[in-house]
PDB file of C-alpha atoms in Angstrom:
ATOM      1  CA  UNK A  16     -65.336 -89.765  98.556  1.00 85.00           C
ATOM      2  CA  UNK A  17     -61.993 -90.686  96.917  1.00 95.00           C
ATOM      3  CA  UNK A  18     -61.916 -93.774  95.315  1.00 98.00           C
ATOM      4  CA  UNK A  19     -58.255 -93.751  94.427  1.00 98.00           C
ATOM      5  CA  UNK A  20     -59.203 -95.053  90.895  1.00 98.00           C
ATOM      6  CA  UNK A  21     -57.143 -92.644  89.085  1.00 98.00           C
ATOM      7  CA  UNK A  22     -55.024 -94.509  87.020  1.00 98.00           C
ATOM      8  CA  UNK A  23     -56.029 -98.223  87.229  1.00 98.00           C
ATOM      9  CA  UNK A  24     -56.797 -99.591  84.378  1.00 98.00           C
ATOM     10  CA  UNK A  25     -60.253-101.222  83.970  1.00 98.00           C
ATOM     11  CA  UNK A  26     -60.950-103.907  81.308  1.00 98.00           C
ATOM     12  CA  UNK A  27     -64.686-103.550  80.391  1.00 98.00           C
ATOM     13  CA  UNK A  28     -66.756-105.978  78.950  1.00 98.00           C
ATOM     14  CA  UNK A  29     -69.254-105.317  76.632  1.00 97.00           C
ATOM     15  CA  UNK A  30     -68.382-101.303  76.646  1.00 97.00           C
ATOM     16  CA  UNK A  31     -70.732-100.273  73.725  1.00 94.00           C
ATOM     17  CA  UNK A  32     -73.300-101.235  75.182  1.00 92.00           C
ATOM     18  CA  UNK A  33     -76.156 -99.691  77.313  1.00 94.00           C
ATOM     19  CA  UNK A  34     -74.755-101.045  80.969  1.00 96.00           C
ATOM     20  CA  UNK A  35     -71.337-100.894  79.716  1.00 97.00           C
ATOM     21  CA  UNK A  36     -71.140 -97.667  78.314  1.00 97.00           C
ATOM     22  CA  UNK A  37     -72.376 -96.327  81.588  1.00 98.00           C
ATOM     23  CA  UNK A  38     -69.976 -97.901  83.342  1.00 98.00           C
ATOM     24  CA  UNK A  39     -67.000 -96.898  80.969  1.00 98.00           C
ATOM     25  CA  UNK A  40     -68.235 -92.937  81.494  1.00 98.00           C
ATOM     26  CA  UNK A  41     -68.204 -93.440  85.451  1.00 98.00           C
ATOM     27  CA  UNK A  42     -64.425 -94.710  85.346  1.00 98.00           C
ATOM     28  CA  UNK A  43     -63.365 -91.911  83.274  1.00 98.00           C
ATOM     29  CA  UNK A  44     -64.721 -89.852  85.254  1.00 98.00           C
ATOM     30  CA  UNK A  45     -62.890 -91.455  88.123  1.00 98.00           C
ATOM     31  CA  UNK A  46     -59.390 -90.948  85.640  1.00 98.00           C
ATOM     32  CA  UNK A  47     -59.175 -94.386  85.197  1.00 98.00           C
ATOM     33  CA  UNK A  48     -57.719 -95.962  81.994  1.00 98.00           C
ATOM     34  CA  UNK A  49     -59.859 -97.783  80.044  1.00 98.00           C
ATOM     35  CA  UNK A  50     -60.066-101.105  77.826  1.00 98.00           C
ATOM     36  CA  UNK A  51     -63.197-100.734  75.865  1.00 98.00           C
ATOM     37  CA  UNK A  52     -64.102-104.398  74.949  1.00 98.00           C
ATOM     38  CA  UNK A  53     -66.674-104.481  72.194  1.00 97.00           C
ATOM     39  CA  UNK A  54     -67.550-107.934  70.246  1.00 96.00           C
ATOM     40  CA  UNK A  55     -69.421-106.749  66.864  1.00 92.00           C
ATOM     41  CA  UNK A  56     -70.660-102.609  67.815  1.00 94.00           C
ATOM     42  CA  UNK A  57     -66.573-101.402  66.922  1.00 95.00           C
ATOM     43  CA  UNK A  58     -68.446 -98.076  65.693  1.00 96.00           C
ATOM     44  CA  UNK A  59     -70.587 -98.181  69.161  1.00 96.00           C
ATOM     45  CA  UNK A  60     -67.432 -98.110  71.059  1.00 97.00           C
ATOM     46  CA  UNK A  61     -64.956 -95.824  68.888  1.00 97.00           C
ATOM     47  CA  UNK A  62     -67.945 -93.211  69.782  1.00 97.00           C
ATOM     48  CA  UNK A  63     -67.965 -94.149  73.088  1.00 98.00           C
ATOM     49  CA  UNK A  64     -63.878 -93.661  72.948  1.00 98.00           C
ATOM     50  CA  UNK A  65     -64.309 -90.192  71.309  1.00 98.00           C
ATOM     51  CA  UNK A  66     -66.613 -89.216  74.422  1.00 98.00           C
ATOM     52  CA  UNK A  67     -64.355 -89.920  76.495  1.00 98.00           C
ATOM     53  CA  UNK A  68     -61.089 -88.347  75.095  1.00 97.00           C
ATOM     54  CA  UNK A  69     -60.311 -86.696  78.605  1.00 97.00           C
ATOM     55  CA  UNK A  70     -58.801 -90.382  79.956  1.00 98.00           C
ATOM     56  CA  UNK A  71     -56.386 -92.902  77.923  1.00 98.00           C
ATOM     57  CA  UNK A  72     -58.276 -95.871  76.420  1.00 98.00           C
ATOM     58  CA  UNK A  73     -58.159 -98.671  73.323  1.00 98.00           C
ATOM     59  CA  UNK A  74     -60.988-100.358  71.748  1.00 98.00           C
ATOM     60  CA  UNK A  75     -60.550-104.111  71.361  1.00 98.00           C
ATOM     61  CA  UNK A  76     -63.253-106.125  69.502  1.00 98.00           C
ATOM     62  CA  UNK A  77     -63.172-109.922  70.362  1.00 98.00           C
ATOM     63  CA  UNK A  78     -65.416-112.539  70.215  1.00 98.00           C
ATOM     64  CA  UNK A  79     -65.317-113.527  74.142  1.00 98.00           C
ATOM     65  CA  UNK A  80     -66.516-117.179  73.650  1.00 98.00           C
ATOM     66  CA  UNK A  81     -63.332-117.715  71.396  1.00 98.00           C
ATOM     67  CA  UNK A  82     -60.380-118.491  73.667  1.00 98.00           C
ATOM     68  CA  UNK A  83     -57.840-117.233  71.485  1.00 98.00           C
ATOM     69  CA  UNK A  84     -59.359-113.953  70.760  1.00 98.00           C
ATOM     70  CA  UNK A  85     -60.038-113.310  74.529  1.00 98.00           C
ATOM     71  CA  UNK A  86     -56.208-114.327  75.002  1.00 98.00           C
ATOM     72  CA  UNK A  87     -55.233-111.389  72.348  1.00 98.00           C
ATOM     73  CA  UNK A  88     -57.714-108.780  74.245  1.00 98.00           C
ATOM     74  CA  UNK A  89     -55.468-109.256  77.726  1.00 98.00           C
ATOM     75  CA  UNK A  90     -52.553-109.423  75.861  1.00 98.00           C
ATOM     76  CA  UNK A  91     -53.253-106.282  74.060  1.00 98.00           C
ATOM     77  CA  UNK A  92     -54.304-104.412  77.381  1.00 98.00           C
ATOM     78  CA  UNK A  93     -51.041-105.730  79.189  1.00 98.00           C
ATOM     79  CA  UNK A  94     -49.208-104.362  75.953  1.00 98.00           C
ATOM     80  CA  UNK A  95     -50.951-100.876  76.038  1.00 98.00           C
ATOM     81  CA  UNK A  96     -50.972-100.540  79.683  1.00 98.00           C
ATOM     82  CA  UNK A  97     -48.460-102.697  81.206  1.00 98.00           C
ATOM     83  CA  UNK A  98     -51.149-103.913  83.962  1.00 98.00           C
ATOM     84  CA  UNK A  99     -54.972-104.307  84.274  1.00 98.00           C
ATOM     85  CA  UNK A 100     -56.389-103.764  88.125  1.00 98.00           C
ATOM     86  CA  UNK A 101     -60.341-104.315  87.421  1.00 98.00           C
ATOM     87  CA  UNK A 102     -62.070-106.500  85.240  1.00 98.00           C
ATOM     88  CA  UNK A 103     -65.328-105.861  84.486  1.00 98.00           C
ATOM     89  CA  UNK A 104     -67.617-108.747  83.229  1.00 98.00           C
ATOM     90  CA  UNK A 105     -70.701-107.213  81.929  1.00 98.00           C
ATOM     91  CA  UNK A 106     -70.976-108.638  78.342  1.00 96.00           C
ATOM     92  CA  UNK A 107     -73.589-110.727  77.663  1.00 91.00           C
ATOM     93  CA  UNK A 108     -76.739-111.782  75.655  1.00 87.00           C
ATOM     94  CA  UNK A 109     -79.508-113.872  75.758  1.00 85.00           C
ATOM     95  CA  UNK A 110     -82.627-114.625  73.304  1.00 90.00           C
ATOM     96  CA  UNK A 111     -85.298-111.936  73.675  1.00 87.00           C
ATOM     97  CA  UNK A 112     -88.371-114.196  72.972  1.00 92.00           C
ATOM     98  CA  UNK A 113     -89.852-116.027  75.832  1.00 94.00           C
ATOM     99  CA  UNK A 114     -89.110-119.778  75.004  1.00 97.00           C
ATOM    100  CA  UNK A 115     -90.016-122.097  77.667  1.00 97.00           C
ATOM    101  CA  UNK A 116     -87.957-125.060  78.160  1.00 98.00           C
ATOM    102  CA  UNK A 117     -89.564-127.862  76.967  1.00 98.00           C
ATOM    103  CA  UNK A 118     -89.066-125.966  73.403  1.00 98.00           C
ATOM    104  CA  UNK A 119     -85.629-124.588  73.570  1.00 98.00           C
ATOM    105  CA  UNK A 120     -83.293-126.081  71.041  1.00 98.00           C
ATOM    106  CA  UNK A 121     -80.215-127.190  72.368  1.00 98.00           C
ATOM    107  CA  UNK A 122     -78.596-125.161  70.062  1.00 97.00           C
ATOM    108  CA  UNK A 123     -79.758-121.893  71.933  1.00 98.00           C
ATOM    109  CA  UNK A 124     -79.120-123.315  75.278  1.00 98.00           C
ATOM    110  CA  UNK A 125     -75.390-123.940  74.347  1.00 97.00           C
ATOM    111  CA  UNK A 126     -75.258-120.477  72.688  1.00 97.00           C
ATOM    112  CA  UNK A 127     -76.160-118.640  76.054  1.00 97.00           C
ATOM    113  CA  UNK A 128     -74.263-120.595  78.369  1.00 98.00           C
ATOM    114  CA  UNK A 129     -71.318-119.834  75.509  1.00 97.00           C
ATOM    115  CA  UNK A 130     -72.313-115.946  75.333  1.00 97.00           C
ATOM    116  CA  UNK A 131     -72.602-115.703  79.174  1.00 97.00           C
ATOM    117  CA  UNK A 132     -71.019-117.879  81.343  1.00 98.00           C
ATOM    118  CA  UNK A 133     -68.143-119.382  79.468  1.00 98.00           C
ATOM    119  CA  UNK A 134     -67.197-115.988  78.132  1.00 98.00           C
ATOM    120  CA  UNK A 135     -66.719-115.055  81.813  1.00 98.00           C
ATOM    121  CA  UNK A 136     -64.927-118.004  83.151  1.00 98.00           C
ATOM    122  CA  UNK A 137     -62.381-117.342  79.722  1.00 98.00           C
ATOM    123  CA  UNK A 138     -62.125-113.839  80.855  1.00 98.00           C
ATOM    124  CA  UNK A 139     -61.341-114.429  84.208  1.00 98.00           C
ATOM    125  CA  UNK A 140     -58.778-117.045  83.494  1.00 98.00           C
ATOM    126  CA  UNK A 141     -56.923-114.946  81.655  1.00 98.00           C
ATOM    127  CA  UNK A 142     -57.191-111.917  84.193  1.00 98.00           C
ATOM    128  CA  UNK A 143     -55.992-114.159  87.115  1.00 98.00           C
ATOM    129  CA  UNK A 144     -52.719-115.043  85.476  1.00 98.00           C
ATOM    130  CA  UNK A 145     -52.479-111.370  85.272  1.00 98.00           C
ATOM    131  CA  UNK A 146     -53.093-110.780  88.740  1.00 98.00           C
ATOM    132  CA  UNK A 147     -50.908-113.471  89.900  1.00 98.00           C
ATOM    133  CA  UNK A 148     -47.810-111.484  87.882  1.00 98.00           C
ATOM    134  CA  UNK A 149     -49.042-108.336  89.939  1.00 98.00           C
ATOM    135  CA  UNK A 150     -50.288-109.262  93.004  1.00 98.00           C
ATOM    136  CA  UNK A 151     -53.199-106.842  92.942  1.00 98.00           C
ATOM    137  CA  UNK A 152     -56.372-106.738  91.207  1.00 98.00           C
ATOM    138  CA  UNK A 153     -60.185-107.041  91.367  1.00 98.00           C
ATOM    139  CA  UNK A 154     -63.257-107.920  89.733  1.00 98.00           C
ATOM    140  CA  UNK A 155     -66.933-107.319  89.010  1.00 98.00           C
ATOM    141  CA  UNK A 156     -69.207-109.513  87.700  1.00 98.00           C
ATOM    142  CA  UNK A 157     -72.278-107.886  86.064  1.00 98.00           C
ATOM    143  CA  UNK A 158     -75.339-110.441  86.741  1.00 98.00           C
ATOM    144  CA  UNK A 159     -78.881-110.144  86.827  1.00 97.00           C
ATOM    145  CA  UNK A 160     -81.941-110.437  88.835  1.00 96.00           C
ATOM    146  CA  UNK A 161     -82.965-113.517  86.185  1.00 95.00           C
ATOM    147  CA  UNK A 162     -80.275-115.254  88.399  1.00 97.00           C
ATOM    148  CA  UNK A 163     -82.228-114.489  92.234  1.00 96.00           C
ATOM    149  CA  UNK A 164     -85.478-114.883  91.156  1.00 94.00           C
ATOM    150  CA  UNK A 165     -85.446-117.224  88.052  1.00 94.00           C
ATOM    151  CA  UNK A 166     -87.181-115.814  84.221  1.00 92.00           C
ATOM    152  CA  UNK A 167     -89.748-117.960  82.919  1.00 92.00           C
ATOM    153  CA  UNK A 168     -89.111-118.204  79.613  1.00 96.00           C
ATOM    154  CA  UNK A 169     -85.560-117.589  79.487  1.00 97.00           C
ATOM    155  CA  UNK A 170     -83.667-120.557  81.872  1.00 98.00           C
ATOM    156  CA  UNK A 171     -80.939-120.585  80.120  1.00 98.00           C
ATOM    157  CA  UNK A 172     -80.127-117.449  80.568  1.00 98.00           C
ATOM    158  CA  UNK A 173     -81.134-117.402  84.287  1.00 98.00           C
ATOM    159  CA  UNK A 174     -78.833-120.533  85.092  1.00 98.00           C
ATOM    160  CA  UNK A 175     -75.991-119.188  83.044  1.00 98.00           C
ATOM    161  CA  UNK A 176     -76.420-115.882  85.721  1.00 98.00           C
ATOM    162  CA  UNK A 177     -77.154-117.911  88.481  1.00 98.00           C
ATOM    163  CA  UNK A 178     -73.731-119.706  87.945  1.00 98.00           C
ATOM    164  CA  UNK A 179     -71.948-116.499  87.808  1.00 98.00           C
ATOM    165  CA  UNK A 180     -73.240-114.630  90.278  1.00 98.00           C
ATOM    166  CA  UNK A 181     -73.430-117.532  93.056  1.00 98.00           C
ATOM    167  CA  UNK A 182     -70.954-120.435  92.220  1.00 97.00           C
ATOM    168  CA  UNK A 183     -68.118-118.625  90.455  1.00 98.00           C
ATOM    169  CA  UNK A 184     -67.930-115.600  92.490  1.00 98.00           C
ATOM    170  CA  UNK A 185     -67.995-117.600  96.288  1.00 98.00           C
ATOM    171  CA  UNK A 186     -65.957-119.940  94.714  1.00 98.00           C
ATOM    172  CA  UNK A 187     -63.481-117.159  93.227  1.00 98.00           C
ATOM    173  CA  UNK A 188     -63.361-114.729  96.304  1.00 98.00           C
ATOM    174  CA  UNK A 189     -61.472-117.601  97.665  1.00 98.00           C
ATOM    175  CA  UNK A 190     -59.065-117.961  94.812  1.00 98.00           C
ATOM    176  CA  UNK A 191     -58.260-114.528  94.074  1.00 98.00           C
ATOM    177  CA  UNK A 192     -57.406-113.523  97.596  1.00 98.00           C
ATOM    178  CA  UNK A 193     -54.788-116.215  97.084  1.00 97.00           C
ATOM    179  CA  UNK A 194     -53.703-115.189  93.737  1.00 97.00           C
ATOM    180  CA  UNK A 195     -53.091-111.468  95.321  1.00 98.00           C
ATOM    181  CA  UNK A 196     -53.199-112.129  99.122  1.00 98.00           C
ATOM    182  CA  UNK A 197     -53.594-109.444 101.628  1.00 97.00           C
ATOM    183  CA  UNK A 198     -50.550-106.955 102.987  1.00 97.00           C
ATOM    184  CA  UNK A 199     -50.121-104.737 105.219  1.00 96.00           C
ATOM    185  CA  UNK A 200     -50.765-102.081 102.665  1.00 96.00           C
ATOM    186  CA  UNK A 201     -52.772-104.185 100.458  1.00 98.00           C
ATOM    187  CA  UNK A 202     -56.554-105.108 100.995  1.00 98.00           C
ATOM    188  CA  UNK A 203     -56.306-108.446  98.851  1.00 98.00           C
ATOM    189  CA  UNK A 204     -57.257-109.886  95.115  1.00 98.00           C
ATOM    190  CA  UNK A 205     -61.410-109.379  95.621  1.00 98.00           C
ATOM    191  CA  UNK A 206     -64.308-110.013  93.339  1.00 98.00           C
ATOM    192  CA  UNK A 207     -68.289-109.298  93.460  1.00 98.00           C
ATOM    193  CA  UNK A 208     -71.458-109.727  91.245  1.00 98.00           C
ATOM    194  CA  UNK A 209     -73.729-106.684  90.801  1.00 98.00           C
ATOM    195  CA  UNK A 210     -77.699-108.354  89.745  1.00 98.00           C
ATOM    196  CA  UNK A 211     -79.385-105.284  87.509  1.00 96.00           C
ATOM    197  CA  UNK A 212     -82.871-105.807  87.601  1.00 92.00           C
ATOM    198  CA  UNK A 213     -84.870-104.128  84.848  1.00 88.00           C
ATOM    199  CA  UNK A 214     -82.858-101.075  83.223  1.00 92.00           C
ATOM    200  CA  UNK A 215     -83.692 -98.329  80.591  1.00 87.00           C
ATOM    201  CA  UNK A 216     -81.163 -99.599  78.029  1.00 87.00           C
ATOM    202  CA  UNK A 217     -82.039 -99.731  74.291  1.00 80.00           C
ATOM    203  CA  UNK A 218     -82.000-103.499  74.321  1.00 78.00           C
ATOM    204  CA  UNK A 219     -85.191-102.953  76.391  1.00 76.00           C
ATOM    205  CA  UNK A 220     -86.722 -99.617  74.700  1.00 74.00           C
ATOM    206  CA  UNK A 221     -89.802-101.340  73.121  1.00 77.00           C
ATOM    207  CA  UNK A 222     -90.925-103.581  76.187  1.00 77.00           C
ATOM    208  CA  UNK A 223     -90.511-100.360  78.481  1.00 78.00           C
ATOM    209  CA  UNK A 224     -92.729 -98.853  75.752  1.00 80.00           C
ATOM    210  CA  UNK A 225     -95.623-100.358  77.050  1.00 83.00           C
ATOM    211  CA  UNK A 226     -97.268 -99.620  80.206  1.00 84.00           C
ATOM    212  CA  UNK A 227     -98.555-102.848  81.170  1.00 81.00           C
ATOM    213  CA  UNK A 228     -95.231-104.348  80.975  1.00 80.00           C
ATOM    214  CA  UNK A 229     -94.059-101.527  82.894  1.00 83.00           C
ATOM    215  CA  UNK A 230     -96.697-101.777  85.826  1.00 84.00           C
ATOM    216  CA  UNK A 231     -95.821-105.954  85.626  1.00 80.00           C
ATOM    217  CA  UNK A 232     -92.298-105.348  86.578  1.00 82.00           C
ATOM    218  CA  UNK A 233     -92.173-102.708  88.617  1.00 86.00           C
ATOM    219  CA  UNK A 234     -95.157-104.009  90.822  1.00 86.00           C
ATOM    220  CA  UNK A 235     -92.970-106.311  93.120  1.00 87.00           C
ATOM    221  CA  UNK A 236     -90.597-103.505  93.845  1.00 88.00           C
ATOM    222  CA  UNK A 237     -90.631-101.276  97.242  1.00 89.00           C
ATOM    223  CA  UNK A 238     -89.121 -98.584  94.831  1.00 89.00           C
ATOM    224  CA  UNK A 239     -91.615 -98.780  91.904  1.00 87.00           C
ATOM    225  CA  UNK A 240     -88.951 -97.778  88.834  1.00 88.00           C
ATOM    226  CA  UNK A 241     -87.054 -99.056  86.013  1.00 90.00           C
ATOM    227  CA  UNK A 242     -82.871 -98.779  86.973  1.00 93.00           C
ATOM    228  CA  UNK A 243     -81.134 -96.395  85.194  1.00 95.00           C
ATOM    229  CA  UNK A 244     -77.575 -97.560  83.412  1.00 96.00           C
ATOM    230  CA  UNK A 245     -75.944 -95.434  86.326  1.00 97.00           C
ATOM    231  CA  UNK A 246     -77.230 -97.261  89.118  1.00 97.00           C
ATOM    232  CA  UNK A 247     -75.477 -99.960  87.924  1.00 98.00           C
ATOM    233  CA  UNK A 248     -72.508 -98.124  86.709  1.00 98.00           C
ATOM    234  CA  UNK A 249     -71.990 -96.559  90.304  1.00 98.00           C
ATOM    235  CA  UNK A 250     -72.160 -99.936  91.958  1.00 98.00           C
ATOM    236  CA  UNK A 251     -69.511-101.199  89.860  1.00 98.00           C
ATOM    237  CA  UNK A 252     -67.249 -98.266  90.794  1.00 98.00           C
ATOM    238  CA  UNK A 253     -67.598 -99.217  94.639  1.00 98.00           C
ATOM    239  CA  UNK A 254     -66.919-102.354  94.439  1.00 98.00           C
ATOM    240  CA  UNK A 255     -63.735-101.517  92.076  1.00 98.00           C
ATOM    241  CA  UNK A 256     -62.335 -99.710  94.648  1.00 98.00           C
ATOM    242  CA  UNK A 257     -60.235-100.731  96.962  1.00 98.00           C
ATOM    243  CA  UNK A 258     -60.219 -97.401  99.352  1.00 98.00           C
ATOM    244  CA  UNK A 259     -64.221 -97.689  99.271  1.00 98.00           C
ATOM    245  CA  UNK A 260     -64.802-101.427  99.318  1.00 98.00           C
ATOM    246  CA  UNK A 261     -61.769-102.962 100.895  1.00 98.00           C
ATOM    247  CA  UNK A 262     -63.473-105.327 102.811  1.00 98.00           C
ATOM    248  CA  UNK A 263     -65.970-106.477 100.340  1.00 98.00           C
ATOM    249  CA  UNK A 264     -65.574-109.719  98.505  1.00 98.00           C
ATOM    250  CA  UNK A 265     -67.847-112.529  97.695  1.00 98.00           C
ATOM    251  CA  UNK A 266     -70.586-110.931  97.609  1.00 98.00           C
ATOM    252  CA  UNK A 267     -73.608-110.393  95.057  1.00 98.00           C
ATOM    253  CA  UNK A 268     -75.397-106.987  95.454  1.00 98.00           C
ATOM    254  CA  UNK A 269     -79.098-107.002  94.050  1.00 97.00           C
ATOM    255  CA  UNK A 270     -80.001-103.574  91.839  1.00 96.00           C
ATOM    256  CA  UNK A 271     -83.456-103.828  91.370  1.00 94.00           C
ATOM    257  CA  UNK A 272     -85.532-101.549  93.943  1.00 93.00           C
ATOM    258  CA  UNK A 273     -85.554-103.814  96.566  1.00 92.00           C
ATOM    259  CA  UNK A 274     -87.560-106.612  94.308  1.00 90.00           C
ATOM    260  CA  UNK A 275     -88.899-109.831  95.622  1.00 88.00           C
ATOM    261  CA  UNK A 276     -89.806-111.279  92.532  1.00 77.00           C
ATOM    262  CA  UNK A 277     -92.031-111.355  89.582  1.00 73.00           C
ATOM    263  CA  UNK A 278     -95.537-111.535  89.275  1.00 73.00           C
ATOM    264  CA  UNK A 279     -96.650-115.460  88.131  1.00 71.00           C
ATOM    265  CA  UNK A 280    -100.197-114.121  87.273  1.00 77.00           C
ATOM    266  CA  UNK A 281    -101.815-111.160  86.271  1.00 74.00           C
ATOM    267  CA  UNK A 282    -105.191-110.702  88.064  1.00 71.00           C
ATOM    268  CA  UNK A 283    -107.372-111.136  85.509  1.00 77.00           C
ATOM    269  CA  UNK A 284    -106.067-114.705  84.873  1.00 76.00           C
ATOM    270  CA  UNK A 285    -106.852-116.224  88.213  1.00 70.00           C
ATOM    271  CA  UNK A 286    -110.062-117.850  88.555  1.00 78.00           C
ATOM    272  CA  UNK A 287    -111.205-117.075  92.579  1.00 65.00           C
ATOM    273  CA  UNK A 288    -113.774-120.263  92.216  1.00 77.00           C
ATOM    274  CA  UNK A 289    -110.674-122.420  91.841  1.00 70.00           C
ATOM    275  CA  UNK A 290    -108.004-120.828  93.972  1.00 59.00           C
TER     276      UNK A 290
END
């Protein structure tokens, strides 16, 4: 299928890293332009840039939680391209050690909500008043299961999620359709989440390492396997198009093998004379 992508110019998130960089190599392989957004991996994404020499792109580093530096990454775009048509949200980060919240220090709650959430809302500010100017464009927000199903250990990262993928994007399918309404030839300003579940990125190479861990999260899936990057990637392409998914907005699509959740207890730690 055609999805008349040729040309836009995407603004990707987090391009250096694992998720991103997949998603980078599916637009240029769709001959879209590219804004490769990196924060502190500038070597990450210059390689990344190199790979894909075939399609026009720029490299911006900018810490996304700084308003004036995300300001100066849309301004540089508009001043290379002239326009951006997709924004991609997919940077992130969270803490990687399970800290339950009765021992999280505030400091690390503010941090993620900072690193996730409020980097998104800053982005998407600053891509509306683009849109408004153009009266076209679309978004993707890059989620996570942690958001549908809740992570123990990690609720600050699951709320932060949780807020993107539910509040702002029903809340901003409504906005953005106002922003760049609908035309005869136009579909209308629309935005979506995409919630990866567990995916082979090198973020996650030493948990996926071990086989227990692996059996534990694949064991509430109907399709028993770890995401690949492109899974997610080729989502993100859909929903960026406007020929393919013209009629799609507000919505959050789960990537995870159809799971239902995580496992609370392993077998071996139930007692049967108690349950």
């Amino acid at each position: 299928m055609n999805t008349n992508l040729a040309g836009r110019v995407i603004l990707i998130t987090g391009a250096s890293g694992g998720i991103g960089s997949a998603i980078a190599r599916r637009f240029a392989g769709e001959g879209a332009k590219l804004v490769l957004h990196c924060h502190r991996n500038q070597d990450g994404a210059r390689k990344l840039q190199r790979e894909l020499a075939a399609v026009e792109s720029i490299v911006v580093a900018a810490d996304l939680t700084k308003e004036s530096q995300v300001t100066k990454l849309f301004a540089r775009a508009v001043n290379q391209f002239g326009r951006v048509d997709t924004l991609v949200a997919n940077a992130g980060s969270w803490e990687t050690r399970d800290v339950p919240l009765h021992k999280m220090p505030l400091k690390q709650w503010r941090s993620t909500l900072d690193c996730v959430l409020t980097s998104a809302f800053l982005c998407l500010r600053e891509f509306f008043l683009i849109v408004a100017k153009q009266k076209h464009g679309n978004a993707v927000l890059i989620g996570s299961t942690a958001a549908v199903f809740g992570e123990a250990g990690h609720a600050d990262y699951a709320a932060a999620k949780a807020a993107m993928a539910f509040g702002l994007t029903r809340t901003l399918k409504n906005e953005l359709a106002r922003v760049a309404p609908h035309t005869r030839n136009y579909c209308g300003g629309r935005i979506n989440c995409v919630c990866p579940g567990w995916t082979a990125v090198p973020r996650n190479a030493t948990k996926l390492t071990n086989a227990r861990m692996i059996r534990k999260v694949t064991a509430t899936m109907a399709l028993p396997q770890i995401a690949r990057p492109d899974d997610i990637a080729n989502a993100a392409v859909f929903l960026s198009s406007d020929t393919l998914a013209r009629h799609i907005a507000g919505q959050t699509l789960v990537i995870a093998g159809g799971m239902e959740g995580r496992l609370l207890w392993q077998p071996e730690e139930i007692d049967p004379s108690t349950a």
